[in-house]
Coordinates of N, CA and C and ligand atoms in Angstrom, one line a residue:
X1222 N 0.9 -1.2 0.0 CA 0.0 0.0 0.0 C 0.9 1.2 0.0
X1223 N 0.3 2.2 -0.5 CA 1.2 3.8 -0.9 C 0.6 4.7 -0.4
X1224 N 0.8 5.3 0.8 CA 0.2 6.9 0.8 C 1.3 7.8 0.2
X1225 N 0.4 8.3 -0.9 CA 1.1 9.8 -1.3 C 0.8 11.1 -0.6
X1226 N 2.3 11.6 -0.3 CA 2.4 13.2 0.7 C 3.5 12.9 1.2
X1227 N 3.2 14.2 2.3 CA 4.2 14.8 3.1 C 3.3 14.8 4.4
X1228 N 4.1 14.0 5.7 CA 3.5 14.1 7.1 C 3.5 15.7 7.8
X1229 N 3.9 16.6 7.1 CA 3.6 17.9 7.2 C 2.2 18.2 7.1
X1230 N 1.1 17.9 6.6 CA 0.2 17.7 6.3 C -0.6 17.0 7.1
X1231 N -1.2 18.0 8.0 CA -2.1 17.3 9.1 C -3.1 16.4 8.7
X1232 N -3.5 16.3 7.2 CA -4.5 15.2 6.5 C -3.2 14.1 6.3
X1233 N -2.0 14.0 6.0 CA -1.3 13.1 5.3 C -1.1 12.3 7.0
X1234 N -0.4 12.9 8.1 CA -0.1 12.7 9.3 C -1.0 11.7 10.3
X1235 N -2.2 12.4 9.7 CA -3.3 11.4 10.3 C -3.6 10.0 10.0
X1236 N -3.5 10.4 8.6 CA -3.4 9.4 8.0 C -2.1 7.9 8.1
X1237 N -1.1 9.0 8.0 CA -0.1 7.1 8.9 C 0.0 7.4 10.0
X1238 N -0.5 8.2 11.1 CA -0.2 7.7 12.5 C -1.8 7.0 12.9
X1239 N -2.8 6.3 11.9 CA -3.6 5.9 12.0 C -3.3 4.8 11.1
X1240 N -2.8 4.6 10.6 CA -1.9 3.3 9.6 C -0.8 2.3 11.1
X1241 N -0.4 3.3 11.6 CA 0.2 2.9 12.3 C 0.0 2.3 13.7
X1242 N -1.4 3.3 13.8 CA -2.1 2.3 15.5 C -2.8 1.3 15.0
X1243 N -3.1 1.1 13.7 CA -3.3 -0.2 13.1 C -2.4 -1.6 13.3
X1244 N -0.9 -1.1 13.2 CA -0.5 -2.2 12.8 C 0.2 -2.5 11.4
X1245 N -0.4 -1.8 10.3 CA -0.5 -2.0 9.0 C 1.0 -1.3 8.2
X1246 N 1.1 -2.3 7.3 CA 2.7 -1.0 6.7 C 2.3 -0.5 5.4
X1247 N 2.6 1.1 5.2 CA 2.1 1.7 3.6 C 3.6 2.0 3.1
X1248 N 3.5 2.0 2.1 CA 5.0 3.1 1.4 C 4.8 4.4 1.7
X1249 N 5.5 5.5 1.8 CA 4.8 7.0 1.6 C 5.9 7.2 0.5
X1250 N 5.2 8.0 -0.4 CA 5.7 8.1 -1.6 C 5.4 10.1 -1.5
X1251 N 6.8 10.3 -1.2 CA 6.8 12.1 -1.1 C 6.6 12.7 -2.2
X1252 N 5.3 13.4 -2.4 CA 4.7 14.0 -3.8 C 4.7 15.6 -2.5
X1253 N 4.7 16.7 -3.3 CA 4.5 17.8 -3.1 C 3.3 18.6 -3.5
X1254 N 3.1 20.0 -3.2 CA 2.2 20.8 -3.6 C 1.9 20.7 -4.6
X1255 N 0.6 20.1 -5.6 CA 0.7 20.3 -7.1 C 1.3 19.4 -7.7
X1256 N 1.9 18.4 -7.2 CA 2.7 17.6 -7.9 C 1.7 17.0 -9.1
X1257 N 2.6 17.0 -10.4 CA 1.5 16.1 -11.4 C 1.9 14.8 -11.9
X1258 N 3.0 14.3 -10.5 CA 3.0 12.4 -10.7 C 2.0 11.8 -11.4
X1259 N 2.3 11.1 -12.4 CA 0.8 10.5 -13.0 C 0.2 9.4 -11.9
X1260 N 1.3 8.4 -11.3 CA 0.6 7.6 -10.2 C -0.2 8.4 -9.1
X1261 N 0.7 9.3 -8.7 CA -0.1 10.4 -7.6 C -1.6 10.8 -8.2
X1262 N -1.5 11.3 -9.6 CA -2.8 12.1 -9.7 C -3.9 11.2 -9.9
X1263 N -3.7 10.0 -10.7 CA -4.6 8.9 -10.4 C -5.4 8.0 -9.1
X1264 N -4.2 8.5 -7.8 CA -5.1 8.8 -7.0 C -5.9 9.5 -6.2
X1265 N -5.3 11.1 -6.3 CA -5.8 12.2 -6.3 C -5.8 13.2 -7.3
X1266 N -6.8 12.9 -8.4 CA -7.3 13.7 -9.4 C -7.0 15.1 -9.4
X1267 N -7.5 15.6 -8.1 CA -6.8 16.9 -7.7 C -6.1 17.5 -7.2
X1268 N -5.3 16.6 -6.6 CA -3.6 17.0 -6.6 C -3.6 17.3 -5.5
X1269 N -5.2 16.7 -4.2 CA -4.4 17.0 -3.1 C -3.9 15.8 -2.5
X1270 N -3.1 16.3 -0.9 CA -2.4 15.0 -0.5 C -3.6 14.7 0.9
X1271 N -4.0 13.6 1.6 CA -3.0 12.4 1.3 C -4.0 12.0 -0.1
X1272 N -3.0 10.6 -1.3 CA -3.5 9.7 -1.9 C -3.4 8.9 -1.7
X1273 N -3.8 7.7 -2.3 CA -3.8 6.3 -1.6 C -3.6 5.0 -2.9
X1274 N -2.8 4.1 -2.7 CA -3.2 3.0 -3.5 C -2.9 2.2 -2.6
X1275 N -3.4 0.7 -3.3 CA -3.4 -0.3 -2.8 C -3.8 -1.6 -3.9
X1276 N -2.7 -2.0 -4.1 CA -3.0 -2.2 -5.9 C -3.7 -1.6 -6.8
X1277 N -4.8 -1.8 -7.5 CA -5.5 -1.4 -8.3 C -6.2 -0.2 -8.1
X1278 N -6.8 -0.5 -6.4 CA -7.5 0.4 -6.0 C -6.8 1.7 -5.4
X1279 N -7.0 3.1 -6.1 CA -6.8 4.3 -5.7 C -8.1 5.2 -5.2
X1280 N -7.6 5.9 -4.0 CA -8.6 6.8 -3.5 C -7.5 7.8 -3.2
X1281 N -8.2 8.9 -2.8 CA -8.0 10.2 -1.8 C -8.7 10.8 -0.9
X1282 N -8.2 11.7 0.0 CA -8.5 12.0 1.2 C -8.7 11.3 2.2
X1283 N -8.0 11.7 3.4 CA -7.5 10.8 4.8 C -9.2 10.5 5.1
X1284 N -9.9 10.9 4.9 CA -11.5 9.7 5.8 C -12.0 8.7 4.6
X1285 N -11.9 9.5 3.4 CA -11.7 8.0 2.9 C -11.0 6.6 3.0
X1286 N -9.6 7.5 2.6 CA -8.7 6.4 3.1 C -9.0 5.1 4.2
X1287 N -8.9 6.6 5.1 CA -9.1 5.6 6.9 C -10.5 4.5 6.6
X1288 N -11.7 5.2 5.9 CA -12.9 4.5 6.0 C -12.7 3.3 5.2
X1289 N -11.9 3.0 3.9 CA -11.1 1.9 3.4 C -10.6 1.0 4.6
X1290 N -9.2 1.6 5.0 CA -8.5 0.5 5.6 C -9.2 0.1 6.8
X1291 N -10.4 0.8 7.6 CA -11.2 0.0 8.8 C -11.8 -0.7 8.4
X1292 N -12.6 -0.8 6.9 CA -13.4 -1.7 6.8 C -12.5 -2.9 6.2
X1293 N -11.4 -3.0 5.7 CA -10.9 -4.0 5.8 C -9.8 -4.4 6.3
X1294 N -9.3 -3.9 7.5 CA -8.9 -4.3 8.7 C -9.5 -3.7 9.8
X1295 N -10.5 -4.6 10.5 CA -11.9 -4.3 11.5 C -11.2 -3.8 12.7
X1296 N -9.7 -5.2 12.8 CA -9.1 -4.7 14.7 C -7.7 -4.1 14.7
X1297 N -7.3 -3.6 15.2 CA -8.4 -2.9 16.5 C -9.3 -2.2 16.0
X1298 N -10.6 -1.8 16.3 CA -11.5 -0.8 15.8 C -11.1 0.5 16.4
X1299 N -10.6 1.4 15.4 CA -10.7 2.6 15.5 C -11.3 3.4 15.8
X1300 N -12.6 3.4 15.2 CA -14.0 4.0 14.6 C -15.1 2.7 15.7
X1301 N -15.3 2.9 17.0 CA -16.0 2.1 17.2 C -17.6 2.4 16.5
X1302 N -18.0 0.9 17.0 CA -19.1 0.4 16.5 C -20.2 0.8 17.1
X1303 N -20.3 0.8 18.1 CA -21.5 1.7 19.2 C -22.5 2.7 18.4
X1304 N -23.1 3.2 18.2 CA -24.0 4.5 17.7 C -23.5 5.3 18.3
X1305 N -23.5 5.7 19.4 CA -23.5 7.1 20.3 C -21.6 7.3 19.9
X1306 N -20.8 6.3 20.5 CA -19.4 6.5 20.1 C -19.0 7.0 18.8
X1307 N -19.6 5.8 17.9 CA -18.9 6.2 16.7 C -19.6 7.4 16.2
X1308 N -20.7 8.3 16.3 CA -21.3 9.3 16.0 C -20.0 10.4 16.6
X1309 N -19.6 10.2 17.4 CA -18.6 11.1 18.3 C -17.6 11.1 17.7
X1310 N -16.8 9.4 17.5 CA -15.7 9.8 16.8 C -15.5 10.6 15.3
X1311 N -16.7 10.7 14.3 CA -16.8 11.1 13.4 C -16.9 12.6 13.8
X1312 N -17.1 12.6 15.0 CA -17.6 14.4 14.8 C -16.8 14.5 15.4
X1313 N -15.3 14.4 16.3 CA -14.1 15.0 16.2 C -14.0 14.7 15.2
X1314 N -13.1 13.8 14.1 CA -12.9 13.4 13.2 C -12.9 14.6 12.3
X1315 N -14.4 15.1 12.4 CA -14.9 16.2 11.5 C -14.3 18.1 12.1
X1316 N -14.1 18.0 13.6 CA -13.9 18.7 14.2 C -12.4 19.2 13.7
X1317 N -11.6 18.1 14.2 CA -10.3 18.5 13.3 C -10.1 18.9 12.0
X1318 N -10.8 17.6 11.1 CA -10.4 18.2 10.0 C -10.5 19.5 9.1
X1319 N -12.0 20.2 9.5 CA -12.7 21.3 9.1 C -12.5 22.4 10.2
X1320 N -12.7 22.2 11.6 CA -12.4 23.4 12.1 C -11.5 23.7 12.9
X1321 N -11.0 22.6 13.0 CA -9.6 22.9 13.4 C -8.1 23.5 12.5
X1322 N -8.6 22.7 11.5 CA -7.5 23.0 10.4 C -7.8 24.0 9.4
X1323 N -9.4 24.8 9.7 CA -9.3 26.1 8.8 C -8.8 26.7 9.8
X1324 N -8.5 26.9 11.4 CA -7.5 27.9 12.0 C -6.5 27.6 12.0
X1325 N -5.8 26.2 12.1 CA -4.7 26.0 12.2 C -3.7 26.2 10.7
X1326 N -4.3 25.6 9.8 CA -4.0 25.3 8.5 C -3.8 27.0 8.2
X1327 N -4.2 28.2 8.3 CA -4.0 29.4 8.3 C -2.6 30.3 8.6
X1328 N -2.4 29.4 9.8 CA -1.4 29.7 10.5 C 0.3 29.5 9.9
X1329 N -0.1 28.1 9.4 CA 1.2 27.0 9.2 C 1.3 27.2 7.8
X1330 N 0.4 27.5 7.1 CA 0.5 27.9 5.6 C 1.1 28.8 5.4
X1331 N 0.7 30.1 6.3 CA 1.2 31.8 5.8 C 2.4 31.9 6.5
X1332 N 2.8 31.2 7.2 CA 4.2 30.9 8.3 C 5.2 30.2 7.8
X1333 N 4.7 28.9 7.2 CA 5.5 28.1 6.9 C 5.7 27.8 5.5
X1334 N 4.3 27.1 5.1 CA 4.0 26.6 3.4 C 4.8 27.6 2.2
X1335 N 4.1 28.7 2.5 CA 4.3 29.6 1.5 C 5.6 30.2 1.5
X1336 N 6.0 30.6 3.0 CA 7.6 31.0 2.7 C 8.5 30.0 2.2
X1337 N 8.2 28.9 2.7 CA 9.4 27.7 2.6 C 9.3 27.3 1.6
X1338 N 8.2 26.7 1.4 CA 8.2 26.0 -0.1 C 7.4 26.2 -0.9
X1339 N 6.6 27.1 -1.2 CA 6.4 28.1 -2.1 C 6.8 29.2 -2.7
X1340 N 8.0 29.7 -2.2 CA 8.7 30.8 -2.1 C 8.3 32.1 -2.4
X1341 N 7.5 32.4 -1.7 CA 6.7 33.5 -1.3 C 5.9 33.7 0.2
X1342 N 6.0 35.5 0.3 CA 5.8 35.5 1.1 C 4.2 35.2 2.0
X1343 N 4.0 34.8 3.3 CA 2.9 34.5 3.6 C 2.0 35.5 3.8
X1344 N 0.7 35.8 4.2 CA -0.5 36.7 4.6 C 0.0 36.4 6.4
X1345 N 1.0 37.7 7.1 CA 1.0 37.2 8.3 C -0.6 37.8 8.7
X1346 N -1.6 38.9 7.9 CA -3.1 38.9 8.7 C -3.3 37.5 8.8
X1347 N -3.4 37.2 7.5 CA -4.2 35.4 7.5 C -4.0 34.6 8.8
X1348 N -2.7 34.9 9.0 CA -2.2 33.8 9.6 C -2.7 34.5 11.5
X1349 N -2.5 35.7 11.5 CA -2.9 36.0 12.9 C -4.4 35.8 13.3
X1350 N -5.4 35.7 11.9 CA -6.6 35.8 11.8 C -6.8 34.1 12.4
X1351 N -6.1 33.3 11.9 CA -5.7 31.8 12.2 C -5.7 31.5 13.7
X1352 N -4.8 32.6 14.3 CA -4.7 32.3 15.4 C -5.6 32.5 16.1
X1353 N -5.8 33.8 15.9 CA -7.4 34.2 16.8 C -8.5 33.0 16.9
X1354 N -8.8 32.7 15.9 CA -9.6 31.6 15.8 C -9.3 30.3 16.4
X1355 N -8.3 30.0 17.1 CA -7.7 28.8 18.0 C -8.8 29.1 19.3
X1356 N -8.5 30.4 19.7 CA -9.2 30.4 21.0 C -10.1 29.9 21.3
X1357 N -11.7 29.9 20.9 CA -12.4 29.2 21.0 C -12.6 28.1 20.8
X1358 N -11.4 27.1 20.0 CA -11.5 26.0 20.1 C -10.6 25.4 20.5
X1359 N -9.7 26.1 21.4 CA -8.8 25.5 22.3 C -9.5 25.3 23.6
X1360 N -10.8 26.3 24.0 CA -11.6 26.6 25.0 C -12.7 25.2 24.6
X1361 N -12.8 25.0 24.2 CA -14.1 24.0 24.0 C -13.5 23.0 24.0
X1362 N -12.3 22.6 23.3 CA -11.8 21.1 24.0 C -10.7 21.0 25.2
X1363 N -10.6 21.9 25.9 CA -10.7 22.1 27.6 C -12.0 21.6 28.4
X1364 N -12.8 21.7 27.7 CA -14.1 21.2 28.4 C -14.9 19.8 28.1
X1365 N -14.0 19.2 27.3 CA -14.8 17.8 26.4 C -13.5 16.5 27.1
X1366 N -12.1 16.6 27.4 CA -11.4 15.9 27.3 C -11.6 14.8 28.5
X1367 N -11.6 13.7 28.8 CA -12.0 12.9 30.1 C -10.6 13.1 30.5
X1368 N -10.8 12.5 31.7 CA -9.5 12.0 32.7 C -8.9 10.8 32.2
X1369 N -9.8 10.2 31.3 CA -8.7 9.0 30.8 C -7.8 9.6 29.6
X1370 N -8.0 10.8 29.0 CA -7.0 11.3 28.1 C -7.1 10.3 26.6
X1371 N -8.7 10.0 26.5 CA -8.9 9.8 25.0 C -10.6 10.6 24.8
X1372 N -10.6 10.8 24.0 CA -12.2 11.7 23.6 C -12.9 11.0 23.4
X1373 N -13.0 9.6 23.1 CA -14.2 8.6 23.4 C -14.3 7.2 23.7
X1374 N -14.7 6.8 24.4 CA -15.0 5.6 25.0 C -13.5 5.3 25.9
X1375 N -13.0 6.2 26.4 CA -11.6 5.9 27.2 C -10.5 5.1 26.8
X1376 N -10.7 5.6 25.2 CA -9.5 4.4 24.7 C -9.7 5.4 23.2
X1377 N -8.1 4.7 22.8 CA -7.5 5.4 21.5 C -8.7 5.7 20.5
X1378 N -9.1 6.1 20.0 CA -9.7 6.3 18.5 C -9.6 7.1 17.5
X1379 N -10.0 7.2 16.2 CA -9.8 8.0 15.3 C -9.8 9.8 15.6
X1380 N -10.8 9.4 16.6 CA -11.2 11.1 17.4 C -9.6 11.6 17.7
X1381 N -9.2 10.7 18.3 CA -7.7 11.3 19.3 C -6.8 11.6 18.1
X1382 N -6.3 11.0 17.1 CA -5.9 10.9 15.9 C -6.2 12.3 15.2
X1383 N -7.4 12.8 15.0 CA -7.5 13.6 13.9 C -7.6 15.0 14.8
X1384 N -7.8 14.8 15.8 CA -8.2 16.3 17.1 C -6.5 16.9 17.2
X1385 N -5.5 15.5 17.2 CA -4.1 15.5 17.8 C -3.1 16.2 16.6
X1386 N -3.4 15.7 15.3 CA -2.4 16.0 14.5 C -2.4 17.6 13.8
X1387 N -3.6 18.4 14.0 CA -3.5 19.6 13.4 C -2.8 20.5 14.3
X1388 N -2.3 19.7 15.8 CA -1.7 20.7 16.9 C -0.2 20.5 16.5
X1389 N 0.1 19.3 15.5 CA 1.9 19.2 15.3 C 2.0 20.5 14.6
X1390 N 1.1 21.0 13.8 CA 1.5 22.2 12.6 C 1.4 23.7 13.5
X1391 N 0.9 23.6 14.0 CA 0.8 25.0 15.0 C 2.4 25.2 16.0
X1392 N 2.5 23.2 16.4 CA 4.2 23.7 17.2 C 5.1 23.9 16.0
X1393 N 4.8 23.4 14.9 CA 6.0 23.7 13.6 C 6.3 24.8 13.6
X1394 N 4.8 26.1 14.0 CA 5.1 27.6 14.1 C 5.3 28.4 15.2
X1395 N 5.7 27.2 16.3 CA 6.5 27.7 17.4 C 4.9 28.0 18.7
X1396 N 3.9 27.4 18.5 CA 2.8 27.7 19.2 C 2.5 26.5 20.0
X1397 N 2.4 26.3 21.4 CA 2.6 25.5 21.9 C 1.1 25.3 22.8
X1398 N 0.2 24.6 23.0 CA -0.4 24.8 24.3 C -0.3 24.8 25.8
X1399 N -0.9 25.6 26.2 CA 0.2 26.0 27.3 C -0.6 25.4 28.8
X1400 N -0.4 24.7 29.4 CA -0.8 24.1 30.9 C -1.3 24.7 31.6
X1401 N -0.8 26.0 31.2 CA -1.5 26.6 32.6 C -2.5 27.8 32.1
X1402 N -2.9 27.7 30.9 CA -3.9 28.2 30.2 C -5.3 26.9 29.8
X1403 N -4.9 26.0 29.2 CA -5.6 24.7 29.2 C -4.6 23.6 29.7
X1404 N -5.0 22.6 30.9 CA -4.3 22.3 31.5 C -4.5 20.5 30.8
X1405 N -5.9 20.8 30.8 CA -6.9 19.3 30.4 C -5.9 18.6 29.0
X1406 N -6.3 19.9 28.0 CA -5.9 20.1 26.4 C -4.0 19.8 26.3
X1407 N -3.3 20.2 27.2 CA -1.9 20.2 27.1 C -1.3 18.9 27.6
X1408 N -1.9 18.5 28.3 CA -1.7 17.0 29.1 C -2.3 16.0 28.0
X1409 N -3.4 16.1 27.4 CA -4.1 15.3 26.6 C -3.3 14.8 25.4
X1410 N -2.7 16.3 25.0 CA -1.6 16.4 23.3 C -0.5 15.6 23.7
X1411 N -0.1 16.0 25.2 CA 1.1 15.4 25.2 C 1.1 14.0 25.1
X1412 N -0.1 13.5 26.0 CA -0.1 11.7 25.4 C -0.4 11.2 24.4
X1413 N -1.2 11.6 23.3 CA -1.4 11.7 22.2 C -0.4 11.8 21.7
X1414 N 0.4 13.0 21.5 CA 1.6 12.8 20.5 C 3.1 12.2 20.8
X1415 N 3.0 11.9 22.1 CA 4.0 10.7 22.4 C 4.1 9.7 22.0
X1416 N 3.0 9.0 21.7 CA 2.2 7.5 20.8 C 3.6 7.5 20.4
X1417 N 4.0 5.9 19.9 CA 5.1 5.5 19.0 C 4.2 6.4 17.7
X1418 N 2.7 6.0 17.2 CA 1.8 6.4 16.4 C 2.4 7.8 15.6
X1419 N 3.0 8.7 16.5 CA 3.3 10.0 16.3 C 5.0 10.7 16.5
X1420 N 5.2 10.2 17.6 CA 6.3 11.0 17.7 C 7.9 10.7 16.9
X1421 N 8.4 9.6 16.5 CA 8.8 9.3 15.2 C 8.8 10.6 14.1
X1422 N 7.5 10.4 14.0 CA 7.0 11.2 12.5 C 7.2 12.6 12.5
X1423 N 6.7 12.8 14.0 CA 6.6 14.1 14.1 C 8.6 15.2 14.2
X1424 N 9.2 14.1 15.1 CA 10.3 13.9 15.5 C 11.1 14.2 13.7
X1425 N 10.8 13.7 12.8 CA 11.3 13.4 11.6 C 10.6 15.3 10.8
X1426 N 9.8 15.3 10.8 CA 9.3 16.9 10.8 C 10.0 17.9 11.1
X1427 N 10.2 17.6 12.6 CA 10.7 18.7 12.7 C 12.5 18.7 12.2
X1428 N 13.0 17.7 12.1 CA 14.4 17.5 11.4 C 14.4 18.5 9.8
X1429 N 13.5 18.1 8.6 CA 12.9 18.4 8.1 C 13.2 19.8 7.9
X1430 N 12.2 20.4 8.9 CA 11.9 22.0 8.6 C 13.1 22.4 9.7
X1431 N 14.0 22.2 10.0 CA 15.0 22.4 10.4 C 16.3 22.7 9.8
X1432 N 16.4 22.0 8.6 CA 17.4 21.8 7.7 C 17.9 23.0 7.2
Ligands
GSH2580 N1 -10.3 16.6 3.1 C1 -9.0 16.2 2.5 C2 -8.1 17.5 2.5 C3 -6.8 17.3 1.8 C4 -6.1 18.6 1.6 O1 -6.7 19.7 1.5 N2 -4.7 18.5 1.6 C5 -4.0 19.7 1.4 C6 -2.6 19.7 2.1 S1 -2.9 19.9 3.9 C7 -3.6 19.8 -0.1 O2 -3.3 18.8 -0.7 N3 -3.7 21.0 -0.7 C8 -3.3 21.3 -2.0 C9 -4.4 21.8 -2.9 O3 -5.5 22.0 -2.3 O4 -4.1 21.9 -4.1 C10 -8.4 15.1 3.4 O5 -8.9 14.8 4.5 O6 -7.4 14.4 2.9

């Protein structure tokens, strides 16, 4: 199996440190912004990342993907089965990817994307506009996180996965959550992104944009 991207990419990131609490081994095959790899575009038509093969079969975008490899590898369940659970993990799921990452993704773009590897400069409004918009949703999942330090049913799931990975691109821009502002939220990231799942990858990132 192939995911096409870059783990800079809070959709690509999700996507193998959810490959990875699986169990399962993909290739990543590093395609960029726009790349027009013919293998890459045939699995993302549109050129965004993550893409996916698996022999024959190509898809794109990380809930597809993920919704693929759950249904054909059931255990562990990620995505439990329950009604009430799995309604939750899909709506973090949804939480991160949309509104977390139109603030976050704001930020890491006009900071990072566009200066570094776009070579031009970023919108720092955009990107402060970005920030602003954390607030409220740094405040609302201060108030959702249990004491067991997963967002549903007190054990790993896709929820923790996709809520966890748009906070690596904010520390890429030097923004950290801070303990003693959200205490719940900063303790929670940290177990989360310690996972073997994550910190590897993350660890490999920041080398990366270091260079
Ligand atoms: N909903 C998609 C979003 C994928 C996405 O927007 N990826 C961005 C990188 S973070 C991208 O490829 N942008 C390039 C473009 O839009 O052309 C997913 O979950 O995979």
């Amino acid at each position: 199996m192939i995911v096409y991207g870059s783990p800079l990419s809070p959709f690509v990131r999700k996507t193998l440190a959810y490959v990875s609490e699986k169990g399962l081994q993909v290739d990543v095959e590093p395609v960029g912004l726009g790349s027009r790899d013919p293998a890459f575009r045939e699995a993302s038509p549109f050129g965004k990342i993550p893409g996916f093969r698996d022999g024959d079969f190509t898809i794109s975008d990380s809930t597809a993907i993920i919704t693929y490899l759950e249904a054909k590898h059931p255990r562990p369940a990620l995505i439990p089965a329950e009604p009430a659970s799995r309604a939750r993990t899909i709506w973090y799921e949804e939480f991160g990817d949309t509104i977390l990452v139109a603030a976050a993704g704001k930020v890491f773009f006009n900071r990072i994307v566009s200066p570094r590897f776009l070579g031009r400069p970023g919108d720092e409004a955009l990107a402060a506009q970005g920030q602003t918009e954390l607030g409220p949703l740094l405040a609302y999942l201060e108030t959702v996180i249990p004491a067991s330090g997963f967002l549903v049913d007190d054990r790993l799931t896709l929820a923790d996965i996709a809520v966890a990975s748009p906070f690596v691109n904010l520390s890429h821009c030097g923004i950290e959550v801070v303990a003693a502002d959200h205490p719940k939220l900063a303790a929670y990231l940290a177990g989360i992104l310690a996972r073997p799942s994550f910190a590897p990858m993350v660890a490999q990132e920041k080398a990366i944009l270091a260079a």
